[in-house]
Every structure is written in structure tokens, then in C-alpha cells.
């Protein structure tokens, strides 16, 4: 069952201004007003599906790192690892790139 998120279309109460989620069937009509204050609300895409974050476990990140490393592009690999929170990997690649710590 999808989770829908609602936001007030204009001014709302403390409940709807923050935005609220509701579990609805696909066939249910969208909610048009806040259950607390009755102001108009609009449905927005749920934050659960709105973005995909590339994490350290992401295979594409690992592929990119291996790609850089296999081509000897150590500083590129190090930078990518660093940005992705892979500190050990970054240090390793920085050393290979000729940086001294
Ligand atoms: Zn409200």
C-alpha cells in the first residue's frame, strides 16, 4: 500500500504545515483537506520514493571505484571514496596517488 504525503496548499495548522503521511489504497480518493483544521491540502510524492541515495553499498559506486583504480586514476578514486564516506579506501588511494600523510 503506498504512503502518500500531504502538504497544505496555503496556510495550515501545526499538523498539516509540517506535512503528514497517510496510508491509502490506490483506489482511495486523495484527501483534499486537513483532518485537523480543514484547510486545503495537496498530495505530494512520498519522500520514500522521491529520491534514491547512492550509498557505500551501491554496486555502481564500487564499479566506478574499481574502474578508476584499474586505470591508475588514484586521485579520482580517492576523491570518490572520500565523498562516499569510505575513509579507509580513500586513504589507500590517496597514498597510491602519491600523497603523503
Ligand atoms: Zn491543518
Short mmCIF file of C-alpha atoms and ligand atoms in Angstrom, two decimals:
data_model
loop_
_atom_site.label_atom_id
_atom_site.label_comp_id
_atom_site.label_asym_id
_atom_site.label_seq_id
_atom_site.Cartn_x
_atom_site.Cartn_y
_atom_site.Cartn_z
CA UNK A 1 0.00 0.00 0.00
CA UNK A 2 1.52 3.33 -0.96
CA UNK A 3 2.18 6.05 1.58
CA UNK A 4 1.06 9.47 0.48
CA UNK A 5 2.32 12.70 1.89
CA UNK A 6 0.15 15.77 2.19
CA UNK A 7 1.10 19.41 2.48
CA UNK A 8 -1.15 22.42 2.97
CA UNK A 9 -1.86 24.32 -0.23
CA UNK A 10 -2.00 27.61 1.63
CA UNK A 11 -1.94 28.22 5.37
CA UNK A 12 -2.46 25.29 7.67
CA UNK A 13 -2.31 24.29 11.27
CA UNK A 14 0.77 22.93 13.01
CA UNK A 15 -0.25 19.44 11.97
CA UNK A 16 -0.54 19.92 8.22
CA UNK A 17 2.11 22.66 7.85
CA UNK A 18 4.71 20.09 8.84
CA UNK A 19 3.24 17.70 6.32
CA UNK A 20 1.65 14.39 7.18
CA UNK A 21 1.70 10.94 5.70
CA UNK A 22 -1.22 8.69 5.29
CA UNK A 23 -1.58 5.11 4.18
CA UNK A 24 -4.16 4.81 1.43
CA UNK A 25 -5.30 2.35 -1.12
CA UNK A 26 -4.52 3.31 -4.70
CA UNK A 27 -8.25 3.46 -5.32
CA UNK A 28 -8.94 5.83 -2.42
CA UNK A 29 -9.68 9.41 -3.38
CA UNK A 30 -6.95 11.81 -2.33
CA UNK A 31 -7.56 13.79 0.83
CA UNK A 32 -8.38 17.41 -0.02
CA UNK A 33 -8.45 18.98 3.40
CA UNK A 34 -6.60 18.66 6.66
CA UNK A 35 -8.33 16.39 9.19
CA UNK A 36 -7.45 18.82 11.99
CA UNK A 37 -8.05 22.31 10.65
CA UNK A 38 -9.95 21.68 7.43
CA UNK A 39 -7.67 23.78 5.24
CA UNK A 40 -6.95 22.61 1.75
CA UNK A 41 -4.08 20.19 1.31
CA UNK A 42 -2.44 18.73 -1.75
CA UNK A 43 -0.87 15.36 -2.19
CA UNK A 44 2.85 15.24 -2.88
CA UNK A 45 5.06 12.34 -3.79
CA UNK A 46 6.07 10.44 -0.73
CA UNK A 47 9.61 11.07 0.40
CA UNK A 48 10.14 7.33 0.49
CA UNK A 49 10.13 7.12 -3.28
CA UNK A 50 11.12 10.66 -4.15
CA UNK A 51 14.85 10.14 -4.15
CA UNK A 52 17.37 7.37 -4.33
CA UNK A 53 20.59 7.91 -2.49
CA UNK A 54 23.80 6.35 -3.61
CA UNK A 55 25.28 4.64 -0.59
CA UNK A 56 28.59 2.99 0.07
CA UNK A 57 26.94 -0.35 -0.68
CA UNK A 58 25.82 0.76 -4.10
CA UNK A 59 27.26 -1.50 -6.81
CA UNK A 60 27.64 1.37 -9.25
CA UNK A 61 29.86 3.24 -6.80
CA UNK A 62 32.01 0.15 -6.34
CA UNK A 63 32.20 -0.26 -10.11
CA UNK A 64 33.29 3.33 -10.58
CA UNK A 65 35.96 2.98 -7.90
CA UNK A 66 37.32 -0.19 -9.43
CA UNK A 67 37.26 1.47 -12.81
CA UNK A 68 39.38 4.38 -11.60
CA UNK A 69 41.70 2.08 -9.68
CA UNK A 70 42.22 -0.28 -12.60
CA UNK A 71 43.20 2.70 -14.75
CA UNK A 72 45.54 4.01 -12.10
CA UNK A 73 43.42 7.12 -11.57
CA UNK A 74 44.12 7.02 -7.87
CA UNK A 75 43.26 10.61 -7.04
CA UNK A 76 39.89 10.24 -8.78
CA UNK A 77 39.20 7.04 -6.89
CA UNK A 78 40.32 8.64 -3.64
CA UNK A 79 38.10 11.65 -4.12
CA UNK A 80 35.09 9.49 -4.92
CA UNK A 81 35.75 7.21 -1.96
CA UNK A 82 36.24 10.23 0.28
CA UNK A 83 32.94 11.79 -0.82
CA UNK A 84 31.16 8.49 -0.31
CA UNK A 85 32.36 8.08 3.26
CA UNK A 86 34.81 5.29 2.51
CA UNK A 87 37.66 6.80 4.50
CA UNK A 88 39.97 3.79 4.53
CA UNK A 89 39.61 3.29 0.83
CA UNK A 90 40.22 6.99 0.24
CA UNK A 91 43.42 6.98 2.34
CA UNK A 92 44.64 3.96 0.45
CA UNK A 93 44.00 5.55 -2.92
CA UNK A 94 45.48 8.88 -1.84
CA UNK A 95 48.68 7.08 -0.84
CA UNK A 96 48.80 5.34 -4.20
CA UNK A 97 48.25 8.71 -5.86
CA UNK A 98 51.46 9.87 -4.18
CA UNK A 99 50.01 11.93 -1.35
CA UNK A 100 51.79 11.76 1.97
CA UNK A 101 50.00 11.88 5.25
ZN1 LIG B 1 -4.26 21.51 9.30
#
